[in-house]
Coordinates of C-alpha atoms in Angstrom, one line a residue:
X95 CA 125.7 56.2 -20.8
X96 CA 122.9 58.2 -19.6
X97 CA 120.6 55.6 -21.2
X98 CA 122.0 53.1 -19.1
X99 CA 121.7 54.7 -16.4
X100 CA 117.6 55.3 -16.8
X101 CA 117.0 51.5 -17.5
X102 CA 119.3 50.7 -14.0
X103 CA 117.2 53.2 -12.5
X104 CA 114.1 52.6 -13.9
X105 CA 113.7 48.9 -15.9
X106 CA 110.3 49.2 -16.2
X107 CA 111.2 51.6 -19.5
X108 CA 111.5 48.6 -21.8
X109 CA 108.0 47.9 -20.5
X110 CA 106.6 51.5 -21.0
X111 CA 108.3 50.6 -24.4
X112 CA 106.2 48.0 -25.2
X113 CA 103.0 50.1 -24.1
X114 CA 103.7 52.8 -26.5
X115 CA 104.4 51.0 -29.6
X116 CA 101.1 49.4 -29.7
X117 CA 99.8 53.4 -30.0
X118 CA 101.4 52.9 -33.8
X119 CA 99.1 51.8 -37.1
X120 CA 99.0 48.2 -37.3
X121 CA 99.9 46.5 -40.5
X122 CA 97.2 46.7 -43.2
X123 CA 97.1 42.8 -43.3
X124 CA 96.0 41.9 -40.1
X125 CA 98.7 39.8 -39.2
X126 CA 99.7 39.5 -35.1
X127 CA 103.2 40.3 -35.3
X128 CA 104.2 44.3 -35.1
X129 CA 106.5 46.9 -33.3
X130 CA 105.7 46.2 -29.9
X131 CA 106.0 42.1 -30.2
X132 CA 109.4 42.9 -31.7
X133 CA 109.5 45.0 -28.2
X134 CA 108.3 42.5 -25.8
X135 CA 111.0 40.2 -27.0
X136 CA 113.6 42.9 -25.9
X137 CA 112.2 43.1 -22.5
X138 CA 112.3 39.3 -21.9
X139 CA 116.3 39.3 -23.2
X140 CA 116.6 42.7 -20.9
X141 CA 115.1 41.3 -18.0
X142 CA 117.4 37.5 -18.5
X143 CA 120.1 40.2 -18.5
X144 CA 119.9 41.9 -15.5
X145 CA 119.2 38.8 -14.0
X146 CA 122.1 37.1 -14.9
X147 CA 124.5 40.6 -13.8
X148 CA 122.6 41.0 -10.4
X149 CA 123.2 37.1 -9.8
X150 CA 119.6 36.6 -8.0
X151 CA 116.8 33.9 -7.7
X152 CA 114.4 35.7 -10.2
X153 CA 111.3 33.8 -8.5
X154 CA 109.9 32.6 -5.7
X155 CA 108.6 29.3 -6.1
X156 CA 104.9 30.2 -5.7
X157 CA 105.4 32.8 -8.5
X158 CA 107.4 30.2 -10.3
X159 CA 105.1 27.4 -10.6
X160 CA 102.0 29.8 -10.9
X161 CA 103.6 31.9 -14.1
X162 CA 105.0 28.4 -15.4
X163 CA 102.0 25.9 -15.4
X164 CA 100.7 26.9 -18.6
X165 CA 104.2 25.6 -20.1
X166 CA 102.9 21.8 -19.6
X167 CA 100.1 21.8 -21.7
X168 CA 101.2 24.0 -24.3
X169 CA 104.6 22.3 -24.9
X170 CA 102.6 19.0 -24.7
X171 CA 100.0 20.3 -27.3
X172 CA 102.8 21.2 -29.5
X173 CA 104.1 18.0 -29.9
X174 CA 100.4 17.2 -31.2
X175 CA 100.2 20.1 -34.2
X176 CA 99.5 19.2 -37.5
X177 CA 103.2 20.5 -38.3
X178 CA 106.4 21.5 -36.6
X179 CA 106.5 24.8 -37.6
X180 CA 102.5 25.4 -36.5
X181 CA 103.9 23.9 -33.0
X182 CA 106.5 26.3 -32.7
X183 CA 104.7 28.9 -33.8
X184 CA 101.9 28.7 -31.4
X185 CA 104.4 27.5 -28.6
X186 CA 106.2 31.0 -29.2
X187 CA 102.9 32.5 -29.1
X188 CA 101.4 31.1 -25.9
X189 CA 104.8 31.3 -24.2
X190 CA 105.2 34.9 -25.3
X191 CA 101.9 36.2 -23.9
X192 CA 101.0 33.5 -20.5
X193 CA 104.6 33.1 -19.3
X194 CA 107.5 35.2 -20.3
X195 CA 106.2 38.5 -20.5
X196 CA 104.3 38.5 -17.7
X197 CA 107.0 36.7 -15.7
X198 CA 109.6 39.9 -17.1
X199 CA 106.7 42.6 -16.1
X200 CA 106.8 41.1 -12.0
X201 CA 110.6 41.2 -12.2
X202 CA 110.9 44.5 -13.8
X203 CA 108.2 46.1 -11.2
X204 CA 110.4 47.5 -8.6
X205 CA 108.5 49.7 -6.8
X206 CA 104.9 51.3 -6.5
X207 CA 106.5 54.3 -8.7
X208 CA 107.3 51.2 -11.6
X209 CA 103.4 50.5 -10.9
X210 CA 101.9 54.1 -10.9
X211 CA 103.8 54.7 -14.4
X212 CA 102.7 51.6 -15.6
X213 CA 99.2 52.0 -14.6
X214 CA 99.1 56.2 -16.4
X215 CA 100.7 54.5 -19.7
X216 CA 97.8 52.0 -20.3
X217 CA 95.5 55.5 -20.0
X218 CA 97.3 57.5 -22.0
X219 CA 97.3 54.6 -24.7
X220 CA 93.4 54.1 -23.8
X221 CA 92.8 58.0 -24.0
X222 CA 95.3 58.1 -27.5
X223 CA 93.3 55.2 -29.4
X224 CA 89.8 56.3 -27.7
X225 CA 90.8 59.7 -29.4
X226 CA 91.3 58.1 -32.6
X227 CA 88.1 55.8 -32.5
X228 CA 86.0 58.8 -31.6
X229 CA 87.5 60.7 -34.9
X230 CA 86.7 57.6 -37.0
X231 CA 83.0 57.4 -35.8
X232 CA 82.7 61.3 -36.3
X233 CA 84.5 61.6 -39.6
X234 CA 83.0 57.9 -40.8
X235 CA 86.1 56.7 -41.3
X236 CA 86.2 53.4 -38.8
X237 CA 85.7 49.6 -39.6
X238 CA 82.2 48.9 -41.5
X239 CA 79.2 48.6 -39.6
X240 CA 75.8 47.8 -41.3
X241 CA 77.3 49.1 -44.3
X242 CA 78.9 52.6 -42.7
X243 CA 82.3 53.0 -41.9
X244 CA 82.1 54.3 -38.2
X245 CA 82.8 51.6 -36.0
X246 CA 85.3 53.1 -34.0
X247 CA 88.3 51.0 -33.9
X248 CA 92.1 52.9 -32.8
X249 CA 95.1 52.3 -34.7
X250 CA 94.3 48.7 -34.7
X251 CA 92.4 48.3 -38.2
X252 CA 89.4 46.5 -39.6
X253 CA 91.5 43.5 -39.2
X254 CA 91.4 43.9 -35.1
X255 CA 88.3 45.5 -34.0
X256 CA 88.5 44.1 -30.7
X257 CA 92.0 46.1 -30.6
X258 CA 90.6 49.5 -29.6
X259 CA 87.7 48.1 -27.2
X260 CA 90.2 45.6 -25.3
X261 CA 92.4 48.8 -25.2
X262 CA 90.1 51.1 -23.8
X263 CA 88.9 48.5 -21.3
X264 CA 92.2 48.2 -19.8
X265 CA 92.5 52.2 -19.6
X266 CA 89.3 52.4 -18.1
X267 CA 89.6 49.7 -14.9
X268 CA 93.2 51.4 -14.3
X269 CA 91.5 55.0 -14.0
X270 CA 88.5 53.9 -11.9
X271 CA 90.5 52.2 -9.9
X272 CA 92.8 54.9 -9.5
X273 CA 89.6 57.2 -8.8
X274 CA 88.4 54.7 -6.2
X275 CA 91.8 55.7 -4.5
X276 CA 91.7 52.3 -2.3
X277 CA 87.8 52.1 -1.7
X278 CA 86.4 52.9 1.9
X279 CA 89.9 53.1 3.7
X280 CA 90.9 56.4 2.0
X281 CA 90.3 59.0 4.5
X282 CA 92.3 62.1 5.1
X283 CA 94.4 60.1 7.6
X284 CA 95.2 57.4 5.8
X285 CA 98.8 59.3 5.0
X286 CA 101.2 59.4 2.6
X287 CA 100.1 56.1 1.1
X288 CA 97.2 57.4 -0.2
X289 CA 96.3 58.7 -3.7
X290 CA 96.3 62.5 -3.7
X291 CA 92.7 63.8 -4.4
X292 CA 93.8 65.7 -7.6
X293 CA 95.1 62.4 -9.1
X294 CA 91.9 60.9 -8.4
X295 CA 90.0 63.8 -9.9
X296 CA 92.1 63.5 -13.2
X297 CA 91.5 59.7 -12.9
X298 CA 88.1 60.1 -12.7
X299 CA 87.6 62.6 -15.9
X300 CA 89.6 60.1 -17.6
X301 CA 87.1 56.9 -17.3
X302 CA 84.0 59.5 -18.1
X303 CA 86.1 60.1 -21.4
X304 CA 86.8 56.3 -22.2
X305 CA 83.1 55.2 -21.9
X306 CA 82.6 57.1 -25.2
X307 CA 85.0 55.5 -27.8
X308 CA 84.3 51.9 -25.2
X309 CA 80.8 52.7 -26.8
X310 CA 81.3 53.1 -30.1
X311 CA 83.5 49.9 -30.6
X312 CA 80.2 48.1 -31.0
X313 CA 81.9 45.1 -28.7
X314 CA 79.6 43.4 -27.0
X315 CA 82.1 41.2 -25.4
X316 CA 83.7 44.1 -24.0
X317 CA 80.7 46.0 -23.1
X318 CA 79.8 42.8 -20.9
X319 CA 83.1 42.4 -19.3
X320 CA 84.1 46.1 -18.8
X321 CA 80.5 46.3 -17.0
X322 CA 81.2 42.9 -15.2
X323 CA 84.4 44.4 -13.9
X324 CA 83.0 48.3 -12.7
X325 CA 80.6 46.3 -10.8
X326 CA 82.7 44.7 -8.8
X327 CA 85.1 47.6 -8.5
X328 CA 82.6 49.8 -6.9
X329 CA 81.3 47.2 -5.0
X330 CA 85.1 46.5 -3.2
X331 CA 84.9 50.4 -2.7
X332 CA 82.3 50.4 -0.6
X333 CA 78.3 50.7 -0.6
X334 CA 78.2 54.6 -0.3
X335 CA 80.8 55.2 -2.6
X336 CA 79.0 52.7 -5.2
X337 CA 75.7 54.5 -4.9
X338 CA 77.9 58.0 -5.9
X339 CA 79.8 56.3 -8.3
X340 CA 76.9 55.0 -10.2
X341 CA 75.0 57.9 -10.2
X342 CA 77.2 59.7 -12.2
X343 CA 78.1 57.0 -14.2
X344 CA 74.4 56.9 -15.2
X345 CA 74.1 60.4 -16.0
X346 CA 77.2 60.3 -18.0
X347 CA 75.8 57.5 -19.6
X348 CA 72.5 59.4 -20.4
X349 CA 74.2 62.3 -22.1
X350 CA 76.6 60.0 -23.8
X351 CA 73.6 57.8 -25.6
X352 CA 71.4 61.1 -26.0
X353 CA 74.2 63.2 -27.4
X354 CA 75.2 60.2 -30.5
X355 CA 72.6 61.2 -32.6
X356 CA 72.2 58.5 -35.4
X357 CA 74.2 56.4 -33.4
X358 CA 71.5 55.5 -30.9
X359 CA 69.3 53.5 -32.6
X360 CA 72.9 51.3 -33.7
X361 CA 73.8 51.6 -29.9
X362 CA 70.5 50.2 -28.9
X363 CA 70.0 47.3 -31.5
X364 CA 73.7 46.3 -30.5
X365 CA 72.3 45.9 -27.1
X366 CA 69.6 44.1 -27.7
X367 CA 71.4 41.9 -29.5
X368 CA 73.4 40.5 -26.6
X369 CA 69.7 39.0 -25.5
X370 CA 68.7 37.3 -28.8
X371 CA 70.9 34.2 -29.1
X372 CA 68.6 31.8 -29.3
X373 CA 65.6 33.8 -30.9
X374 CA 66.8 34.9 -34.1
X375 CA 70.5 35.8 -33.9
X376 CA 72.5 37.6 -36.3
X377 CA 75.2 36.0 -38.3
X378 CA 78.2 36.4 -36.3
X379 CA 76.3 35.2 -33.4
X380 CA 75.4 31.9 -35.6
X381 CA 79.3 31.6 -36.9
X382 CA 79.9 31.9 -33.3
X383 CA 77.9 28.6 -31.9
X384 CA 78.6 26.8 -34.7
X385 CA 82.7 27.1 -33.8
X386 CA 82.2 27.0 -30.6
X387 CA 80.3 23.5 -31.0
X388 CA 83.1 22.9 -33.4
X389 CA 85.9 23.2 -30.5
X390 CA 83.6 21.2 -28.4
X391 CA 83.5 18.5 -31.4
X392 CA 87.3 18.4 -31.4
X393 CA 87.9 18.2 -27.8
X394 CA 85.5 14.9 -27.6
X395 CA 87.7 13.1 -29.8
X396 CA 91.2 13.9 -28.3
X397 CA 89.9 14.9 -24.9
X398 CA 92.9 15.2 -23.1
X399 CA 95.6 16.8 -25.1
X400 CA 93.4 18.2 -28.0
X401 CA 94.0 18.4 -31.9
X402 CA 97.6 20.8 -31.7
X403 CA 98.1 24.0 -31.3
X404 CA 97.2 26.2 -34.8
X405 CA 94.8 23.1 -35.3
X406 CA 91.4 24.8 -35.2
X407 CA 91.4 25.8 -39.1
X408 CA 92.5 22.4 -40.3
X409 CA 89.9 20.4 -38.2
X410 CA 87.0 23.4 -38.1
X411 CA 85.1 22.3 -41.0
X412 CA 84.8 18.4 -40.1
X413 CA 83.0 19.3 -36.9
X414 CA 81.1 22.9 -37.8
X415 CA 77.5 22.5 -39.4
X416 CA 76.0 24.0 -42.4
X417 CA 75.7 27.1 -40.4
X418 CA 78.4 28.4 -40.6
X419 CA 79.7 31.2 -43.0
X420 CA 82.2 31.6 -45.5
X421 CA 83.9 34.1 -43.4
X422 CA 83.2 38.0 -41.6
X423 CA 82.9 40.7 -43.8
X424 CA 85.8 43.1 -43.1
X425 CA 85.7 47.1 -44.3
X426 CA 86.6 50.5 -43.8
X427 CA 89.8 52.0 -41.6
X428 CA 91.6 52.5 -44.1
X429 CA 91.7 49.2 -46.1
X430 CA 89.3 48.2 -48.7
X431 CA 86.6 45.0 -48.6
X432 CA 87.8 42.1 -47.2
X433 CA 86.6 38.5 -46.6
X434 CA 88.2 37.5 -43.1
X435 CA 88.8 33.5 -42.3
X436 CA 87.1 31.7 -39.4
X437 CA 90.0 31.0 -37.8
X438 CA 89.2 30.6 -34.2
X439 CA 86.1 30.1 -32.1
X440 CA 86.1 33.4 -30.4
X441 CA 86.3 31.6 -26.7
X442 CA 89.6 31.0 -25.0
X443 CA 88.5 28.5 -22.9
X444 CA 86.9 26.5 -26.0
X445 CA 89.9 27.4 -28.4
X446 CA 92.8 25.6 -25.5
X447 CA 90.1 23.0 -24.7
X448 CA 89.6 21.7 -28.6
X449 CA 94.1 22.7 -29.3
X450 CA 95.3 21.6 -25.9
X451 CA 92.8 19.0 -24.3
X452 CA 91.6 19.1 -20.4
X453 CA 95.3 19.0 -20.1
X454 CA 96.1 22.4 -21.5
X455 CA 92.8 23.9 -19.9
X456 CA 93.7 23.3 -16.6
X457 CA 97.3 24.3 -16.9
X458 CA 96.3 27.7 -18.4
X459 CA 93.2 28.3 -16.3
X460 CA 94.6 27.0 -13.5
X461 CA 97.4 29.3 -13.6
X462 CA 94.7 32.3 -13.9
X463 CA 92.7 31.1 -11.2
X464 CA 95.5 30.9 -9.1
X465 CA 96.3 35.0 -9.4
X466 CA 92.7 35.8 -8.6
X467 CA 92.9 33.4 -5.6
X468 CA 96.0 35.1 -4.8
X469 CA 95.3 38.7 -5.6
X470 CA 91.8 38.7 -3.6
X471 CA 94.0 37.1 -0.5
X472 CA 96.3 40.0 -1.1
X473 CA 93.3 43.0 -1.5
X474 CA 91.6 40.5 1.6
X475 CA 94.7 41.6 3.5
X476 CA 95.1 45.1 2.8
X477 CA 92.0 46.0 4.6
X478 CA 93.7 45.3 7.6
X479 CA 96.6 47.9 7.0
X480 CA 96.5 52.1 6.5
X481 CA 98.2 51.7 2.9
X482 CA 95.1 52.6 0.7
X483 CA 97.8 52.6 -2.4
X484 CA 98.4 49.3 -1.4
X485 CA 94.8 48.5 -1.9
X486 CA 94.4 50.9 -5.0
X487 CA 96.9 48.2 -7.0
X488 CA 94.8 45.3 -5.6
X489 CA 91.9 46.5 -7.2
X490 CA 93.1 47.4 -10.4
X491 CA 95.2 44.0 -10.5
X492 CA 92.0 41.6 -9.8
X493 CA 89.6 43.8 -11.7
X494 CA 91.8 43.6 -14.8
X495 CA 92.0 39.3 -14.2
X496 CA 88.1 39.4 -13.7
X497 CA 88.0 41.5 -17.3
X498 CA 90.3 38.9 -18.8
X499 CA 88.5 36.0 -17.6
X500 CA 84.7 37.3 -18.8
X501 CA 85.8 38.6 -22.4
X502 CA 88.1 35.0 -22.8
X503 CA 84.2 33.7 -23.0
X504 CA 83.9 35.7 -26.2
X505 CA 87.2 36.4 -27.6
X506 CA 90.6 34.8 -28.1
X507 CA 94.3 35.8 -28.5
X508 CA 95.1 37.1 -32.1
X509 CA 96.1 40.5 -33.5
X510 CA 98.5 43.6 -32.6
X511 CA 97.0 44.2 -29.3
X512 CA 97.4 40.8 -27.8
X513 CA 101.0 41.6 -26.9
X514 CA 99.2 43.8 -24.2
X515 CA 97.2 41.2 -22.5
X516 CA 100.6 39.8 -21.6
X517 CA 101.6 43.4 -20.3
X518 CA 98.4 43.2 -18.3
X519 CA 99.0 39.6 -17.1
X520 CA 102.5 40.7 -15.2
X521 CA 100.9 43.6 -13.5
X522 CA 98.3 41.4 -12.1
X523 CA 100.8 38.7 -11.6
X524 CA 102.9 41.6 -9.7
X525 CA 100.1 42.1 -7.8
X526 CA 98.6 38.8 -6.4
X527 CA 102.5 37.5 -6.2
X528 CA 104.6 40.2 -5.2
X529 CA 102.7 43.4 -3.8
X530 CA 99.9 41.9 -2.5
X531 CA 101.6 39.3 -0.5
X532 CA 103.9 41.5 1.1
X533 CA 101.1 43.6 2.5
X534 CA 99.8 41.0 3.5
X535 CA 103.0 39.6 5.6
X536 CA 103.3 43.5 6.1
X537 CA 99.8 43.2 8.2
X538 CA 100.6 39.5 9.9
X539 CA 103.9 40.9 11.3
X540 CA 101.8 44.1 12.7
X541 CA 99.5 41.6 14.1
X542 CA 102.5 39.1 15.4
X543 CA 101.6 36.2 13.6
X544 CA 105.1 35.7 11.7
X545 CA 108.5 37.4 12.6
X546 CA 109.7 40.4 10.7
X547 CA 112.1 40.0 7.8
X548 CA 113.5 42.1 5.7
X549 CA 112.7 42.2 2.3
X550 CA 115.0 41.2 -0.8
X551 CA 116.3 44.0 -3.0
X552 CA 113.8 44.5 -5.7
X553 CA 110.5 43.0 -4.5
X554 CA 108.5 45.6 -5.6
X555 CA 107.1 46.7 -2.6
X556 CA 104.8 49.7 -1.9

């Protein structure tokens, strides 16, 4: 009974749930399925459940048709695959991470205190697999990297070394976010809607902490979109605050490259490698052209609804040049030598664009585009009002999209941790369709542009 009682009072716990599974060893061989998919299939039957006992509209339309546009191209792409049971597979997938968790995270978001514990889990799990990453580069007993086994990578594996660094990115944009505190309206009198200066203190220790294991993940996808997303972060906190906040972060960052030792040199050629794609790449930058021309290839010849879904592997090798390897090289964590598959062009966009057509591109992107649209309206609007909380969500919610949106140019859904991009999806989706806009109708009723209202039983407001 008393468990029943916590979910009733608190239904973001399935959620939570689904957080702290993924903080459990993935499966040795790499496959995407684990504990916390098994999880985020609970939450979606919980959420149906309390729906059908509390007898409510679950979504507005806006929310509705925004969380459910990706369902047209993907259903419509399934009907293309090379086999039923690919179709359903990747229909499951899709739906699993770009509709139905996310749609069960904004429903199960009741109030700001849902949000704030949300927001803490995904840096504990950050600060848990940073820990671990940080061990495995210390103790060289990571993923292999130029033949030593210290690229950090979590719980996640050789298999997933995108895991740990898509992980730690999260973690990170929550705390600085949370260390912002709202950007330039937090002020002493902004009142109880503010973040206490202690929680933004911890918050702020925290990201320091993260940019070491974000480091040694050696993704340069990440390191890109993390520093994408900071940067516009700081720059919705204000000027002043900016200047502050990149100060230290450049001194951190000093003591961080000069205190890795060996690692530097590795740290630095990673770098410079982000520069040298067309003057003498490495391998994985060559594999990664050639699929990506590959995708490109496909979606010329079906343009509009694509090869299938799960078609990549079956039509890769018609359209990919010489160029391309056998495979990646896969080591270390754990697991012995491994040659892993080409199975995906490591670009979102390109992968729904050569599986789905221009049909299935706009349906997805469409669908993200229209959360950032809605979120910045939301984070537009919140400057108007004294809730700096308020504005605290808005830019964690858009700076997590904007991370999304820049690493989908270099990496695609796949592995344990993509069960939390759909986690992350519904908190943004909470915010740009459900927090957000009720500040903002919050701050046209103050200025008497609409009537007042009151608001539905479990809108999540702050």
């Amino acid at each position: 009974m008393s468990l029943v009682l916590w979910l009733s009072r608190r239904p973001v716990l399935p959620v939570l749930a689904v957080v702290v599974l993924l903080a459990l060893p993935a499966s040795g061989d790499g496959g995407g399925a684990g504990p916390a998919d098994a999880a985020s299939a609970l939450v979606v039957g919980y959420c149906v459940l309390r729906l059908l006992r509390e007898r409510r509209r679950p979504l507005s339309r806006t929310a509705a048709v925004v969380l459910g546009l990706p369902v047209a191209g993907t259903a419509l792409a399934a009907m293309g695959a090379v086999s039923p049971g690919a179709g359903l597979a990747g229909l499951g997938r899709y739906l699993q991470i770009f509709v139905l968790l996310p749609a069960a995270v904004v429903l199960l978001l009741r109030d700001r205190r849902d949000v704030r514990l949300l927001l803490w889990a995904l840096i504990g799990l950050a600060l848990w697999e940073g820990a671990v990453g940080v061990k495995q580069y210390v103790t060289a007993t990571g993923a292999s990297y130029q033949g030593e086994d210290i690229r950090a990578v979590g719980t996640f594996g050789a298999q997933d070394v995108m895991g740990m660094a898509t992980v730690v990115s999260f973690g990170l944009i929550c705390a600085v976010g949370v260390a912002l505190g709202g950007g330039p309206a937090s002020t002493p009198e902004s009142g109880p809607g503010s973040t206490p200066p202690r929680e933004r203190v911890i918050a702020g220790v925290c990201a320091l902490a993260l940019l070491v294991p974000l480091a040694l993940s050696f993704s340069r996808g990440a390191w890109i979109a993390t520093t994408l997303t900071l940067t516009v972060q700081l720059a919705l906190s204000g000027p002043r605050r900016a200047l502050k906040v990149g100060a230290v972060a450049l001194a951190a960052g000093v003591v961080l490259v000069g205190g890795l030792g060996v690692g530097t040199a590795m740290l630095q050629e990673r770098l410079d490698s982000i520069t040298q794609v067309a003057d003498a790449p490495d391998q994985s930058v060559t594999d990664r052209y050639t699929m990506w021309a590959a995708a490109t290839g496909m979606w010329r010849e079906h343009p509009l609804t694509g090869v299938g879904l799960k078609g990549f592997p079956e039509y890769r090798d018609g359209h990919a040049s010489l160029a391309l390897s056998s495979g990646g090289d896969t080591a270390g964590a754990g697991a012995g030598y491994r040659k892993q598959p080409l199975l995906s062009p490591h670009n979102m966009y390109l992968l729904v664009l050569g599986e789905q057509g221009l049909t299935g591109l706009l349906c997805l992107a469409g669908s993200w585009l229209a959360l950032l649209t809605l979120g910045l309206r939301g984070l537009w609007t919140t400057g108007t009002t004294r809730t700096t909380r308020a504005r605290e969500y808005g830019v964690i919610g858009c700076g997590l999209l904007i991370w999304l949106l820049v690493d989908f140019m270099y990496a695609d859904i796949g592995g344990p941790s993509t069960v939390l991009t759909g986690v992350v999806l519904g908190l943004v989706a909470w915010w740009a369709l459900v927090g957000g806009a009720e500040r903002g109708r919050a701050a046209r009723v103050v200025a008497g542009v609409v009537p007042a209202v009151p608001v539905a039983r479990g809108a999540g407001v702050l």
